[in-house]
GROMACS .gro file of N, CA and C in nm:
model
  396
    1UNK      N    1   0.082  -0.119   0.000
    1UNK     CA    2   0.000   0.000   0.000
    1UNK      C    3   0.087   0.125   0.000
    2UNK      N    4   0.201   0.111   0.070
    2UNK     CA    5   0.306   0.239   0.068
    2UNK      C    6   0.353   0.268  -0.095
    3UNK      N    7   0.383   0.163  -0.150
    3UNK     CA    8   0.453   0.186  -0.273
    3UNK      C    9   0.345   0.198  -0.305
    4UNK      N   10   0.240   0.205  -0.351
    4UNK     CA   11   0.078   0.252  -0.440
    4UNK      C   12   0.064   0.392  -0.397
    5UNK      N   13   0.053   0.393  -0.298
    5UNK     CA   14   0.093   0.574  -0.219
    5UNK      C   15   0.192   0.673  -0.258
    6UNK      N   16   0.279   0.587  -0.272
    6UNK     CA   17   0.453   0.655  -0.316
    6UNK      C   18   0.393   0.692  -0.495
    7UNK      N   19   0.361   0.639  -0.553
    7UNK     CA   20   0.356   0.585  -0.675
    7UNK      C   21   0.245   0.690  -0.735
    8UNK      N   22   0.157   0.701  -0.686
    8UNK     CA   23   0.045   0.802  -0.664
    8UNK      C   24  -0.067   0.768  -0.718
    9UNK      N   25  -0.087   0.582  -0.758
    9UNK     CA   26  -0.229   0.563  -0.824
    9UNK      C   27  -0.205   0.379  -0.847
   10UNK      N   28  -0.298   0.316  -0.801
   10UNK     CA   29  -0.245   0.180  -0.804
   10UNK      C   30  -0.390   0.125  -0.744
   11UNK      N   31  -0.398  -0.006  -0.767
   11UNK     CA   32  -0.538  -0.107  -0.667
   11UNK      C   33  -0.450  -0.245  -0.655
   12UNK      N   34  -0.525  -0.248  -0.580
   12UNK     CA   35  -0.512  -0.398  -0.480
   12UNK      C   36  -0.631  -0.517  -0.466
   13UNK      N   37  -0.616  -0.559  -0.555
   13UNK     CA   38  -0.711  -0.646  -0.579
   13UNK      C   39  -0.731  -0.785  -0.470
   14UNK      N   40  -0.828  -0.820  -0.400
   14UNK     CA   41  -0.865  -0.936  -0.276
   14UNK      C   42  -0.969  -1.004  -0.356
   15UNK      N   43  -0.845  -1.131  -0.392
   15UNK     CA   44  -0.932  -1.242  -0.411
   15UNK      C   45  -0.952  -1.331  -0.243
   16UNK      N   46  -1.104  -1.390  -0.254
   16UNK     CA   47  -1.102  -1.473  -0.156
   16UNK      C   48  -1.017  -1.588  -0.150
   17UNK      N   49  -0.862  -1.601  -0.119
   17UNK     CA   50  -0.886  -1.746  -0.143
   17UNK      C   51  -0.763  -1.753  -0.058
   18UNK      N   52  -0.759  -1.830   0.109
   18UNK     CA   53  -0.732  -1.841   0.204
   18UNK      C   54  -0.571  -1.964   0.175
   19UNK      N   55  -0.503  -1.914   0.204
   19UNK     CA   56  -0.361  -2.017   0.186
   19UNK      C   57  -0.340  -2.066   0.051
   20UNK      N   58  -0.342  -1.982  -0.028
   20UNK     CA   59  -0.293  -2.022  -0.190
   20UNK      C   60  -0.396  -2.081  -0.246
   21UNK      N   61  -0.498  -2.030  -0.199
   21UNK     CA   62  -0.634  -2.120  -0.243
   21UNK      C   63  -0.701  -2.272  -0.188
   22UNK      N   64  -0.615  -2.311  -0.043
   22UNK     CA   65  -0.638  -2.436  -0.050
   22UNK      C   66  -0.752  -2.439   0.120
   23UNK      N   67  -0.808  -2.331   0.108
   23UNK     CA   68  -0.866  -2.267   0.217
   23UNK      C   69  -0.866  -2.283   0.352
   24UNK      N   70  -0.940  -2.221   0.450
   24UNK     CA   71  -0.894  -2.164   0.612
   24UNK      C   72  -0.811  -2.311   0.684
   25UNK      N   73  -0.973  -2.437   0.636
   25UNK     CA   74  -0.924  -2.572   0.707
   25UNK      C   75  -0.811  -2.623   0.657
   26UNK      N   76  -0.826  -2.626   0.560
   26UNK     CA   77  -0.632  -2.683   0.458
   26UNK      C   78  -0.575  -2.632   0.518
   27UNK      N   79  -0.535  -2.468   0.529
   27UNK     CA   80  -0.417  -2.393   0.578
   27UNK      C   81  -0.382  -2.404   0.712
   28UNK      N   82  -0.459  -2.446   0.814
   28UNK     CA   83  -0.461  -2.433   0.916
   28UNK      C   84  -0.422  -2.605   0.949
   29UNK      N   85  -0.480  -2.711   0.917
   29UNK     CA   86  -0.367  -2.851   0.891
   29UNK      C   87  -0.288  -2.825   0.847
   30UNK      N   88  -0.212  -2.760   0.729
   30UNK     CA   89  -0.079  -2.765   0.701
   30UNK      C   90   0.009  -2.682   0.835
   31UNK      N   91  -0.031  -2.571   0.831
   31UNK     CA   92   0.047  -2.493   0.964
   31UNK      C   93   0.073  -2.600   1.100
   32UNK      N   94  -0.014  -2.685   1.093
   32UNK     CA   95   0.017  -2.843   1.214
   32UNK      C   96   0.128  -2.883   1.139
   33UNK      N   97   0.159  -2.958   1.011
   33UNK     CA   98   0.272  -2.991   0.942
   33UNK      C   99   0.376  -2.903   0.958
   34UNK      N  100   0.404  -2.787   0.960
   34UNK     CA  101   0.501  -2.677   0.944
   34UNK      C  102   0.543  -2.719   1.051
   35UNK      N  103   0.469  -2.714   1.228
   35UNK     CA  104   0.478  -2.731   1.334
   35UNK      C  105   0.575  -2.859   1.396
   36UNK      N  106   0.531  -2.950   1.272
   36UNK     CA  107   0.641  -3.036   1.307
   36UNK      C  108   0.794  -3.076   1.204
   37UNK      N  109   0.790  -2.972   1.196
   37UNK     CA  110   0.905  -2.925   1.064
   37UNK      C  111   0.893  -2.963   0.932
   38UNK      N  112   0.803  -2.963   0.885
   38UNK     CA  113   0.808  -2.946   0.738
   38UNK      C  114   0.788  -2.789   0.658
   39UNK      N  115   0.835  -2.773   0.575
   39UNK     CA  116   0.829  -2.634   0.501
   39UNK      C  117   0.695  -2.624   0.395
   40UNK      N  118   0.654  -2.510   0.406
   40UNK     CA  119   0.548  -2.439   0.325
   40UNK      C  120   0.456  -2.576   0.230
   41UNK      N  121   0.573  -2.587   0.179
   41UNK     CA  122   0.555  -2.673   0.009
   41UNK      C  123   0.489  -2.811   0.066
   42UNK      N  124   0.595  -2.860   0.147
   42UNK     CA  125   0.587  -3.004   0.188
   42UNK      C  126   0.441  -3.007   0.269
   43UNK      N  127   0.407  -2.921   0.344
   43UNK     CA  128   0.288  -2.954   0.382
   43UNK      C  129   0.142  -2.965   0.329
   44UNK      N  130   0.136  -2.825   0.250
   44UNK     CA  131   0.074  -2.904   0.138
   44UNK      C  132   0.040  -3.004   0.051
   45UNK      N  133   0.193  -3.012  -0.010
   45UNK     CA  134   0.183  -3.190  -0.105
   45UNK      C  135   0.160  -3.277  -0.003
   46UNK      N  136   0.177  -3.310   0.097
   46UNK     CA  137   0.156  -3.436   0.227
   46UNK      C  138  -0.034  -3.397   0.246
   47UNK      N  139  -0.104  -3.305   0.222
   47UNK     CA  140  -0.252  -3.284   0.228
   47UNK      C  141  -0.293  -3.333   0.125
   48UNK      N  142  -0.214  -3.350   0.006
   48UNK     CA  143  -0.264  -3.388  -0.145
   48UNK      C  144  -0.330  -3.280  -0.194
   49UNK      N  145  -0.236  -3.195  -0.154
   49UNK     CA  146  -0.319  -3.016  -0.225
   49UNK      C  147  -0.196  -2.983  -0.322
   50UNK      N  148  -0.257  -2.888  -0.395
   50UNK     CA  149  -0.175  -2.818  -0.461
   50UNK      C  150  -0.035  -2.750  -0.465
   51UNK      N  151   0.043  -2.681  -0.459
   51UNK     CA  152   0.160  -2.614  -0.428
   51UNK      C  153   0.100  -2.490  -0.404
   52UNK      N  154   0.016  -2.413  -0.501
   52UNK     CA  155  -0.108  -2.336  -0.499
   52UNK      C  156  -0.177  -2.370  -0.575
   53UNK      N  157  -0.325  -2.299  -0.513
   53UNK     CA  158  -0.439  -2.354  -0.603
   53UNK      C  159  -0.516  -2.236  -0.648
   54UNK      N  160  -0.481  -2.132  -0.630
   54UNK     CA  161  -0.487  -1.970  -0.653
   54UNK      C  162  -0.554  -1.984  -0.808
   55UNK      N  163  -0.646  -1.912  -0.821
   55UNK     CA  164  -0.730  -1.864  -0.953
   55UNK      C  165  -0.727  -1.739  -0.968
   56UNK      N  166  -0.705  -1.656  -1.093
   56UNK     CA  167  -0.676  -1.527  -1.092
   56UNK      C  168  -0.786  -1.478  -1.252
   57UNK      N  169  -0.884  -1.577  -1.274
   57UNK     CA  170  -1.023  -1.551  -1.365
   57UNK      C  171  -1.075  -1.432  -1.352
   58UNK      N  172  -1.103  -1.378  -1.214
   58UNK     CA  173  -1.155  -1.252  -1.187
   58UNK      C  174  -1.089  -1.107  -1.153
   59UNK      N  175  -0.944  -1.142  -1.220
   59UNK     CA  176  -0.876  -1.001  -1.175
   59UNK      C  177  -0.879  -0.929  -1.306
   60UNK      N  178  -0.885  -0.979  -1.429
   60UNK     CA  179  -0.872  -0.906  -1.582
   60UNK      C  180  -1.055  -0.814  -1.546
   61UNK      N  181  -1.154  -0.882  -1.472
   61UNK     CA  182  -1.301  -0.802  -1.521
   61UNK      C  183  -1.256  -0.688  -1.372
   62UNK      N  184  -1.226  -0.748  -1.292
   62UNK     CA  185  -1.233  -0.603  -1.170
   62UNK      C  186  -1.148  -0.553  -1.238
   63UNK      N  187  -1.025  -0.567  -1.318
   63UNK     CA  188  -0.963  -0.443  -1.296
   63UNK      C  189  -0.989  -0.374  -1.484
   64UNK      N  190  -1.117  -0.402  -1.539
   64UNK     CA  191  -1.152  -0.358  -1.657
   64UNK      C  192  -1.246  -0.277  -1.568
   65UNK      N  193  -1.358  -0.312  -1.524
   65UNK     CA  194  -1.431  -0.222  -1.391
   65UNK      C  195  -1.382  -0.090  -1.323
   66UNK      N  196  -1.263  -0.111  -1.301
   66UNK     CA  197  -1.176   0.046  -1.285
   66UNK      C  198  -1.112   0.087  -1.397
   67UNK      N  199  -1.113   0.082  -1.517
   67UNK     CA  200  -1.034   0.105  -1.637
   67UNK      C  201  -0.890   0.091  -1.574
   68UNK      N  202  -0.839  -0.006  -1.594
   68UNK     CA  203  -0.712  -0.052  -1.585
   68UNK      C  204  -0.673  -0.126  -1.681
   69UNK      N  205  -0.603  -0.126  -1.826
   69UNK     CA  206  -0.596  -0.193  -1.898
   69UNK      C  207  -0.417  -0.259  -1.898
   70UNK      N  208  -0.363  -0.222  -1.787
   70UNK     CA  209  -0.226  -0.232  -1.765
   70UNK      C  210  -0.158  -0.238  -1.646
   71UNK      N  211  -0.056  -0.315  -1.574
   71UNK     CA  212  -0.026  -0.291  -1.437
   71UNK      C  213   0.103  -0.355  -1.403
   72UNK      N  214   0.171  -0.270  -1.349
   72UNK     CA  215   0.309  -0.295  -1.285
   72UNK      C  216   0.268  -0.371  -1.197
   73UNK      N  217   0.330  -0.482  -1.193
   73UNK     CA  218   0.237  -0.613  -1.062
   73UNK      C  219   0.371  -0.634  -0.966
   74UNK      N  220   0.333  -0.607  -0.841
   74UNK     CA  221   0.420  -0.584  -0.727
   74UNK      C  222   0.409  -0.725  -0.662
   75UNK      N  223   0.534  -0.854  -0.705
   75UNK     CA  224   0.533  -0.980  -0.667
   75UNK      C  225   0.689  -1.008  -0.676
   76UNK      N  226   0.727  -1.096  -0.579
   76UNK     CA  227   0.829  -1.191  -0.639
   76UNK      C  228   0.753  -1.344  -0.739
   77UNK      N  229   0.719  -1.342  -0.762
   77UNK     CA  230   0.618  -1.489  -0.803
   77UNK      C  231   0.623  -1.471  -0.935
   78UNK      N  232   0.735  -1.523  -1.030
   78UNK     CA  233   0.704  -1.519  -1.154
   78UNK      C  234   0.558  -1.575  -1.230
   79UNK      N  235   0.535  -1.698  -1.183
   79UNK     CA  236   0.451  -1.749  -1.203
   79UNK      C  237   0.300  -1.682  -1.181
   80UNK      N  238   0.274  -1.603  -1.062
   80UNK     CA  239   0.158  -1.485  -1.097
   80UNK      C  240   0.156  -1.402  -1.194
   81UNK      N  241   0.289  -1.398  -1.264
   81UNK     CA  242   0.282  -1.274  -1.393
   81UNK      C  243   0.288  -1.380  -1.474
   82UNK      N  244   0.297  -1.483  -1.533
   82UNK     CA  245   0.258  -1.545  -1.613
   82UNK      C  246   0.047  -1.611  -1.588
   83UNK      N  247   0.025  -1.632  -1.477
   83UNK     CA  248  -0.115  -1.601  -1.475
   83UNK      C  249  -0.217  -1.525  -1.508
   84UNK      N  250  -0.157  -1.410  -1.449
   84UNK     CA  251  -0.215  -1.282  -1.516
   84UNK      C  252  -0.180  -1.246  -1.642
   85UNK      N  253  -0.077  -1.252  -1.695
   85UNK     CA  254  -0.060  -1.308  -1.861
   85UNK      C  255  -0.190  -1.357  -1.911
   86UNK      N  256  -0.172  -1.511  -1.869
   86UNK     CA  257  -0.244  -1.573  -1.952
   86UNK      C  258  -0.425  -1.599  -1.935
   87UNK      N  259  -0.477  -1.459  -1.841
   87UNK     CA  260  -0.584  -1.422  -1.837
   87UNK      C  261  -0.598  -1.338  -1.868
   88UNK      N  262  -0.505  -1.269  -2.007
   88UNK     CA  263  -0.552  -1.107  -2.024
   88UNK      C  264  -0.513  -1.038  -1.996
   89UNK      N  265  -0.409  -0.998  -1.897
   89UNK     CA  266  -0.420  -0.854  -1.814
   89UNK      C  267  -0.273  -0.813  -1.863
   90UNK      N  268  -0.248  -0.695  -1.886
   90UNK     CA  269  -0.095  -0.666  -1.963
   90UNK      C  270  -0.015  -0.635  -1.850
   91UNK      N  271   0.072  -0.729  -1.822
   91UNK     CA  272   0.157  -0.708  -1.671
   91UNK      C  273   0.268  -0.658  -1.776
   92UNK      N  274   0.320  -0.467  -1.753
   92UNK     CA  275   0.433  -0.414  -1.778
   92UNK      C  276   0.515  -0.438  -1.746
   93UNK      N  277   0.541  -0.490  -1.623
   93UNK     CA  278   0.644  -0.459  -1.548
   93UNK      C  279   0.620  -0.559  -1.423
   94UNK      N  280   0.723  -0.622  -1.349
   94UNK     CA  281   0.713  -0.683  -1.241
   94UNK      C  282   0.798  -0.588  -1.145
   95UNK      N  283   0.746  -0.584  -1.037
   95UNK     CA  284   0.777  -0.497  -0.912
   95UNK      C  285   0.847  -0.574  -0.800
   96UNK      N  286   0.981  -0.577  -0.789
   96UNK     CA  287   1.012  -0.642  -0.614
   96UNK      C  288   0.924  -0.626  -0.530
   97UNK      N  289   0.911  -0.711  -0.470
   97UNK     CA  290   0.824  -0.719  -0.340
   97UNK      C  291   0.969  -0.689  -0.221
   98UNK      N  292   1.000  -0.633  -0.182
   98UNK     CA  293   1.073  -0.619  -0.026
   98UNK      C  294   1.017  -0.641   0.066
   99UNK      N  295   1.079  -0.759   0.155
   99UNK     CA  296   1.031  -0.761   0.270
   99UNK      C  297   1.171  -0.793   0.399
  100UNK      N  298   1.154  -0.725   0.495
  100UNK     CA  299   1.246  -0.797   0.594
  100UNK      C  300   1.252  -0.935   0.605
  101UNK      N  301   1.395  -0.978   0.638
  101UNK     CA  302   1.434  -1.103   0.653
  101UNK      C  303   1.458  -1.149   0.838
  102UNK      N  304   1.414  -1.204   0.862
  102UNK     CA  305   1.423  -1.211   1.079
  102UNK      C  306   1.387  -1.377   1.082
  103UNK      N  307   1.427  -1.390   1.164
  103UNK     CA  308   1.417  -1.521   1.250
  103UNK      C  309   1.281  -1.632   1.247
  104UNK      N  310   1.179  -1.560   1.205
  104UNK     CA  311   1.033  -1.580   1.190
  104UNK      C  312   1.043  -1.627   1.044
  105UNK      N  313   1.079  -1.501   0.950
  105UNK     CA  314   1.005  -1.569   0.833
  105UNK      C  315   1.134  -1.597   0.720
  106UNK      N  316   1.294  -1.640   0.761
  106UNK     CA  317   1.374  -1.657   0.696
  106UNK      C  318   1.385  -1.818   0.631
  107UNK      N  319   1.288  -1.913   0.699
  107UNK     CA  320   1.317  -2.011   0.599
  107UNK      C  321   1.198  -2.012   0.558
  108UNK      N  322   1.092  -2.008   0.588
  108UNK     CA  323   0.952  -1.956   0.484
  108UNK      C  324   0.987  -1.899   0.364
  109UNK      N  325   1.099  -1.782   0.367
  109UNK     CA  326   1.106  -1.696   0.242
  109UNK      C  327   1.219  -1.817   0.138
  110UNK      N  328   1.304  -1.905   0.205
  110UNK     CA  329   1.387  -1.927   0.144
  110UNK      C  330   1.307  -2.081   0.074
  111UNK      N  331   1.232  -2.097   0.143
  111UNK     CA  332   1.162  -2.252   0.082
  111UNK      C  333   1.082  -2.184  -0.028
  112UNK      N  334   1.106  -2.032  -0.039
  112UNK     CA  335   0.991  -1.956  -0.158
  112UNK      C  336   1.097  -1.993  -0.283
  113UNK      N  337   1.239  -1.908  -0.232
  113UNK     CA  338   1.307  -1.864  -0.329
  113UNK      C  339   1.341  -2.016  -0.415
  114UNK      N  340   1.363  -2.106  -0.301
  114UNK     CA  341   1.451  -2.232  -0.352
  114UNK      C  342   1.366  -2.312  -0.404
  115UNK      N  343   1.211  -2.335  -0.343
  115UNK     CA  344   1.178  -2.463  -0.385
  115UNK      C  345   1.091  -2.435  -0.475
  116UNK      N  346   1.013  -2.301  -0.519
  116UNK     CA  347   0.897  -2.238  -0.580
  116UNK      C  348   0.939  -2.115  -0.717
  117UNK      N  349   1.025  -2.099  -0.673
  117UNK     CA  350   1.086  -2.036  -0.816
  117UNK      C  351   1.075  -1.816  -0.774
  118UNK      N  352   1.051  -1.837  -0.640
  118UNK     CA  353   1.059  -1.701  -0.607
  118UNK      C  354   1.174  -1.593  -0.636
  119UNK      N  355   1.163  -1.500  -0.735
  119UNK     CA  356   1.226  -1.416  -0.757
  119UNK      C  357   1.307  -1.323  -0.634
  120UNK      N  358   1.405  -1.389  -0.498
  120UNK     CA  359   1.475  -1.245  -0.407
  120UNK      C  360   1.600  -1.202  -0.475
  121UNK      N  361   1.601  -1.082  -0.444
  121UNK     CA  362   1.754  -1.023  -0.473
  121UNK      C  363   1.843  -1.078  -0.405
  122UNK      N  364   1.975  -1.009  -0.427
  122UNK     CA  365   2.078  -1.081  -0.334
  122UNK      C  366   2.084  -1.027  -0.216
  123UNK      N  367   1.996  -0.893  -0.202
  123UNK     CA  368   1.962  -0.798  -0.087
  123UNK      C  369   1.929  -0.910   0.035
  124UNK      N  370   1.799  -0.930  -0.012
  124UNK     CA  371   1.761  -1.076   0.075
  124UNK      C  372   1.826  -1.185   0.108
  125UNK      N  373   1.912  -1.262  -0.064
  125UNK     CA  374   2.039  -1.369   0.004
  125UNK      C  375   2.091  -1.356   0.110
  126UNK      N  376   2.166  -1.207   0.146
  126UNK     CA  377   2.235  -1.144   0.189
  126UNK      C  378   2.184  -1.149   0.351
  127UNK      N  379   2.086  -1.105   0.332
  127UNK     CA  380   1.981  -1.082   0.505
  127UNK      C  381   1.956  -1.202   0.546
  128UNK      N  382   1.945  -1.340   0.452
  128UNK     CA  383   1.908  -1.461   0.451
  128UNK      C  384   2.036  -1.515   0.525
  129UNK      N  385   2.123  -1.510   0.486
  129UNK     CA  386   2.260  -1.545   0.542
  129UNK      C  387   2.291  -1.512   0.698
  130UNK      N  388   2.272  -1.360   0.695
  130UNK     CA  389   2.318  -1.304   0.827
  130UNK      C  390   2.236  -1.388   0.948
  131UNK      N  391   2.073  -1.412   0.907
  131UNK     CA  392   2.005  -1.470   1.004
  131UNK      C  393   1.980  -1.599   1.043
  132UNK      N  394   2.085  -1.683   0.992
  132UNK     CA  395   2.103  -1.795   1.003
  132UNK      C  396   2.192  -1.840   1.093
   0.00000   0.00000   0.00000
C-alpha cells in the first residue's frame, strides 16, 4: 500500500482465497505440518493439495471495472505474472516485493526462493545469510 501511495495511483485487488487457495481448514492442517518441521511446500503436497491452487479468472473483469488496462504487478512470483498473462491482463512490469528477513520468516522466504521459483535479490540472500 506504501509503494501505491509513493507511486500516486495503483489497486489492490482481494481475491477470496485463504492459503494459496487451498482454504482456512487446509491452511490451518498444514500450519500443524510446518509445526512439526516441514516447510510451506511439503505440507501441502503431504494434504494432497496443490503447491497453490490460486485462480486469478476474476482479476482481468475487476480491474476492466476500474479502467485498468495495464499494471506494474508488485510480486516476487514469476509465475503470478505469467497467470495474469495468460488471463488477459498486460503485466508491464514486475515490481520487487521487499520484505524484511528475521528469524520468523527466513526459511519460509527461502523454501519460496529455492523450492517455488521465487524471484529475491541478493539484498535478501544477503539478510538470509546473516540470520542464520
Amino acid at each position: 500500500m506504501q509503494a501505491i501511495q509513493e507511486t500516486g495511483c495503483g489497486a489492490i485487488l482481494y481475491l477470496r482465497q485463504e492459503g494459496r487457495g487451498i482454504g482456512l481448514t487446509n491452511k490451518i492442517r498444514a500450519y500443524a505440518l510446518q509445526d512439526q518441521g516441514h516447510d510451506t511446500l511439503d505440507a501441502n503436497l503431504m494434504l494432497g493439495l496443490p503447491a497453490d491452487a490460486r485462480i486469478y479468472d476474476m482479476c482481468g473483469p475487476m480491474l476492466a471495472h476500474i479502467g485498468v488496462d495495464a499494471v506494474r504487478l508488485i510480486t516476487n512470483n514469476p509465475d503470478k505474472v505469467a497467470y495474469l498473462t495468460e488471463h488477459g491482463i498486460n503485466v508491464v512490469e514486475r515490481v520487487p516485493l521487499l520484505v524484511g528477513v528475521n528469524d520468523m520468516n527466513a526459511e519460509y522466504l527461502a523454501t519460496k526462493r529455492d523450492r517455488m521459483g521465487h524471484l529475491l535479490d541478493k539484498d535478501f540472500n544477503t539478510a538470509l545469510h546473516l540470520n542464520k
